[in-house]
Short mmCIF file of C-alpha atoms in Angstrom, two decimals:
data_model
loop_
_atom_site.label_atom_id
_atom_site.label_comp_id
_atom_site.label_asym_id
_atom_site.label_seq_id
_atom_site.Cartn_x
_atom_site.Cartn_y
_atom_site.Cartn_z
CA MET A 1 4.55 9.84 -19.67
CA LEU A 2 3.58 8.14 -16.37
CA ILE A 3 -0.36 9.29 -15.21
CA THR A 4 -1.41 7.95 -12.01
CA PHE A 5 -4.98 7.43 -10.94
CA SER A 6 -5.76 7.71 -6.97
CA GLY A 7 -8.71 7.86 -5.47
CA LEU A 8 -11.55 7.33 -2.39
CA ASP A 9 -13.38 4.07 -3.34
CA ALA A 10 -16.16 4.31 -5.98
CA ALA A 11 -14.85 7.82 -6.58
CA GLY A 12 -15.29 7.39 -10.65
CA LYS A 13 -11.31 6.37 -10.72
CA SER A 14 -12.07 3.14 -13.20
CA THR A 15 -14.62 5.42 -15.63
CA GLN A 16 -11.74 7.79 -16.10
CA ILE A 17 -8.84 5.44 -16.86
CA HIS A 18 -11.56 3.67 -19.38
CA LEU A 19 -12.16 6.76 -21.04
CA LEU A 20 -8.78 8.13 -21.06
CA LEU A 21 -7.36 4.68 -22.27
CA ALA A 22 -10.31 4.76 -25.13
CA HIS A 23 -8.89 8.64 -26.36
CA LEU A 24 -5.44 7.54 -26.36
CA ARG A 25 -6.23 4.72 -28.23
CA ARG A 26 -8.32 6.94 -30.81
CA CYS A 27 -5.02 8.80 -31.18
CA ARG A 28 -3.20 5.80 -32.26
CA VAL A 29 -1.14 5.72 -28.86
CA THR A 30 -0.90 2.16 -27.47
CA PRO A 31 -0.86 2.97 -23.67
CA ILE A 32 0.68 0.33 -21.13
CA TYR A 33 -1.95 0.25 -18.33
CA ILE A 34 -1.13 -1.39 -14.34
CA TRP A 35 -3.19 -1.55 -11.25
CA THR A 36 -1.59 -2.77 -8.28
CA ARG A 37 -2.76 -2.75 -4.81
CA GLY A 38 -0.59 -4.00 -2.12
CA GLY A 39 -0.72 -7.45 -1.20
CA SER A 40 -3.26 -8.51 -3.92
CA THR A 41 -1.09 -8.15 -7.19
CA PRO A 42 -1.04 -11.39 -9.56
CA LEU A 43 2.22 -12.67 -7.67
CA PHE A 44 1.23 -11.63 -4.29
CA GLU A 45 -2.12 -13.85 -5.13
CA LEU A 46 -0.59 -16.85 -6.93
CA LEU A 47 1.59 -17.08 -3.62
CA ARG A 48 -1.39 -16.81 -1.36
CA ARG A 49 -3.17 -19.69 -2.98
CA SER A 50 -0.52 -21.99 -3.34
CA PHE A 51 -0.06 -21.75 0.16
CA ARG A 52 -3.83 -22.18 0.99
CA ARG A 53 -4.05 -25.25 -1.38
CA ALA A 54 -1.21 -26.89 0.39
CA ALA A 55 -2.81 -25.67 3.80
CA GLY A 56 -5.79 -27.24 2.80
CA GLY A 57 -8.08 -24.30 3.32
CA PRO A 58 -10.15 -22.29 1.18
CA VAL A 59 -8.81 -19.57 -1.21
CA ALA A 60 -10.42 -16.22 0.13
CA GLY A 61 -11.40 -13.60 -2.67
CA VAL A 62 -9.28 -10.83 -3.12
CA GLY A 63 -11.66 -8.61 -1.78
CA GLN A 64 -11.49 -10.27 1.72
CA ARG A 65 -7.25 -9.99 1.67
CA LEU A 66 -6.74 -7.26 3.80
CA PHE A 67 -9.38 -7.52 6.17
CA ARG A 68 -8.23 -10.54 7.13
CA SER A 69 -4.72 -9.98 7.42
CA ARG A 70 -5.75 -7.27 9.84
CA LYS A 71 -7.21 -9.94 11.89
CA VAL A 72 -3.75 -12.26 11.86
CA LYS A 73 -3.44 -13.30 15.16
CA TYR A 74 0.76 -13.46 15.32
CA ARG A 75 2.40 -10.04 14.59
CA TRP A 76 5.34 -10.94 12.98
CA VAL A 77 2.87 -12.72 10.30
CA ARG A 78 1.35 -9.40 9.85
CA ILE A 79 5.05 -7.54 9.32
CA VAL A 80 6.10 -10.24 7.09
CA TRP A 81 2.84 -9.76 4.87
CA LEU A 82 3.38 -5.95 4.67
CA TRP A 83 7.12 -6.49 3.61
CA LEU A 84 6.33 -9.01 1.14
CA ALA A 85 3.61 -6.60 -0.47
CA THR A 86 5.94 -3.77 -0.11
CA ALA A 87 8.77 -5.47 -1.84
CA GLU A 88 6.78 -6.83 -4.40
CA LEU A 89 5.33 -3.37 -5.22
CA LEU A 90 9.17 -1.91 -5.12
CA TRP A 91 10.01 -4.47 -8.39
CA ILE A 92 6.80 -3.37 -10.08
CA TYR A 93 7.57 0.64 -10.08
CA GLY A 94 11.50 0.41 -9.68
CA VAL A 95 11.88 -2.04 -12.09
CA GLN A 96 8.90 -2.63 -14.70
CA LEU A 97 7.33 0.76 -14.63
CA ARG A 98 10.78 2.28 -14.83
CA TRP A 99 11.83 -0.08 -17.89
CA HIS A 100 8.46 0.63 -19.88
CA ARG A 101 9.30 4.63 -18.84
CA ARG A 102 12.64 4.55 -20.44
CA ARG A 103 10.94 2.85 -23.67
CA LYS A 104 9.38 6.38 -23.82
CA ARG A 105 5.58 4.69 -23.16
CA VAL A 106 2.55 6.21 -22.19
CA ILE A 107 1.74 4.39 -18.64
CA ILE A 108 -1.70 4.79 -17.37
CA CYS A 109 -1.57 3.50 -13.15
CA ASP A 110 -4.56 2.29 -11.79
CA ARG A 111 -3.27 3.14 -7.93
CA TYR A 112 -0.04 4.21 -7.13
CA VAL A 113 2.10 4.77 -4.06
CA TRP A 114 0.08 6.81 -1.86
CA ASP A 115 -2.65 4.80 -2.37
CA THR A 116 -1.15 1.86 -0.51
CA LEU A 117 0.06 4.16 2.06
CA VAL A 118 -3.96 4.86 2.26
CA ASP A 119 -4.27 1.34 2.33
CA PHE A 120 -1.77 0.24 4.77
CA ARG A 121 -2.23 3.29 7.59
CA THR A 122 -5.87 2.72 7.74
CA MET A 123 -5.49 -1.30 8.05
CA PHE A 124 -2.42 -1.62 9.88
CA PRO A 125 -2.47 1.52 12.14
CA GLU A 126 0.12 -0.08 14.76
CA PHE A 127 3.00 -0.16 12.43
CA PRO A 128 4.76 3.09 11.32
CA ILE A 129 5.18 1.19 7.64
CA GLU A 130 6.92 4.95 6.25
CA ARG A 131 9.47 4.77 8.58
CA TRP A 132 10.38 1.11 7.43
CA TRP A 133 13.37 0.30 5.03
CA ILE A 134 11.43 -1.10 2.33
CA TRP A 135 9.18 1.61 2.32
CA ARG A 136 11.44 4.03 2.15
CA GLN A 137 13.00 2.17 -1.17
CA LEU A 138 9.88 2.13 -2.35
CA THR A 139 9.05 5.74 -2.29
CA ARG A 140 12.86 6.11 -3.70
CA TRP A 141 12.43 4.14 -6.71
CA ALA A 142 8.95 4.78 -7.75
CA PRO A 143 9.07 7.49 -10.62
CA SER A 144 7.42 10.57 -9.68
CA PRO A 145 4.26 11.21 -12.02
CA ASP A 146 3.89 13.56 -14.97
CA HIS A 147 0.54 13.87 -13.75
CA ALA A 148 -1.46 12.42 -10.98
CA PHE A 149 -4.93 12.81 -10.24
CA LEU A 150 -7.10 12.16 -6.94
CA LEU A 151 -10.56 11.72 -7.34
CA LEU A 152 -12.75 11.97 -4.37
CA VAL A 153 -16.73 11.57 -3.24
CA PRO A 154 -18.05 11.96 -0.04
CA VAL A 155 -18.55 9.04 2.38
CA ASP A 156 -22.26 8.31 2.04
CA GLU A 157 -21.59 9.01 -1.85
CA SER A 158 -18.70 5.83 -1.87
CA ALA A 159 -20.50 3.56 0.25
CA GLN A 160 -23.88 3.86 -2.01
CA ARG A 161 -22.11 3.50 -5.23
CA SER A 162 -19.62 0.42 -4.08
CA GLN A 163 -22.92 -1.01 -2.89
CA GLN A 164 -24.13 -0.63 -6.16
CA LYS A 165 -21.47 -2.18 -8.02
CA ALA A 166 -20.83 -5.01 -5.86
CA ASP A 167 -17.48 -3.70 -5.09
CA PRO A 168 -15.37 -6.51 -3.55
CA TYR A 169 -13.35 -3.99 -1.72
CA ARG A 170 -16.08 -2.49 0.13
CA TYR A 171 -15.20 -0.42 3.36
CA PRO A 172 -17.87 0.12 6.43
CA PRO A 173 -18.32 3.40 6.65
CA GLU A 174 -16.05 4.11 9.59
CA LEU A 175 -12.96 3.16 7.64
CA LEU A 176 -14.07 4.91 4.82
CA LYS A 177 -14.06 8.07 6.91
CA GLN A 178 -10.45 7.13 7.66
CA ARG A 179 -9.53 6.68 4.28
CA LEU A 180 -10.66 9.95 2.80
CA ALA A 181 -9.12 11.80 5.85
CA GLN A 182 -6.07 10.18 4.74
CA TYR A 183 -5.98 10.98 0.98
CA GLU A 184 -6.53 14.80 2.19
CA ALA A 185 -3.95 14.72 4.40
CA LEU A 186 -1.45 13.18 1.63
CA THR A 187 -2.70 15.79 -0.96
CA GLY A 188 0.27 18.43 -0.42
CA LEU A 189 3.03 15.44 -0.43
CA ALA A 190 1.65 13.43 -3.55
CA GLY A 191 1.10 16.44 -5.50
CA TRP A 192 -2.24 15.45 -7.06
CA HIS A 193 -4.90 17.06 -9.33
CA VAL A 194 -7.77 16.96 -7.23
CA LEU A 195 -10.95 16.32 -8.87
CA ASP A 196 -14.65 15.40 -7.40
CA GLY A 197 -15.85 12.31 -8.53
CA ARG A 198 -19.58 13.85 -8.61
CA ARG A 199 -19.04 15.40 -11.55
CA ALA A 200 -20.01 14.48 -15.19
CA PRO A 201 -17.63 11.48 -16.18
CA GLU A 202 -17.22 13.51 -19.44
CA GLU A 203 -16.50 16.17 -17.98
CA LEU A 204 -14.09 15.35 -15.91
CA ALA A 205 -12.63 13.50 -18.96
CA ALA A 206 -12.21 16.66 -20.28
CA GLU A 207 -10.38 18.52 -17.53
CA ILE A 208 -7.98 15.01 -17.30
CA VAL A 209 -6.85 15.45 -20.74
CA ALA A 210 -6.08 18.91 -21.29
CA VAL A 211 -4.54 19.38 -18.00
CA ALA A 212 -2.22 16.06 -19.35
CA GLY A 213 -1.72 17.73 -22.62
CA LEU A 214 -2.97 14.89 -24.43
#
């Protein structure tokens, strides 16, 4: 079973994943947990750190990565960055995740394909990433989730929560508005079960367990 969690920043996604993982373990199920963010996965971070050290420059925190990437002067560098980030996700979703699924494991994905599309659309609007061959391969080979949940909160709530927890992926309000609009536009295509992140965590957790039949 593949269960994915998507959502606006600080909408409560991590809390619900933690509660679901705890529920599964109480049921004697050992789930596979996979977190992804285009350009910030472990292999990509290792390559970036190696490059930066070799160049003698500082190693930026992962929370700064997308902001710096969009400011890169050369267009071709941004294109290569997007291709490599997408190619790594293709390996994770199209190979690793499918392997776990063939073994009948319960897989919990913290962020999935559509979250990356929201990232890329808002941070690199100059590129029609959905038309690229590498992106079409990603959407072709990434398995369809058995259950896909989307947590949303208003922009003001998202910004306040992110500030309170010192989230390294904090976005300015104008970008949060764009991200929320992107999530809302993709709801039909992604097939999400939409949840209001302002509801009590325990109430949301109970609904998630019921919807997933766990």
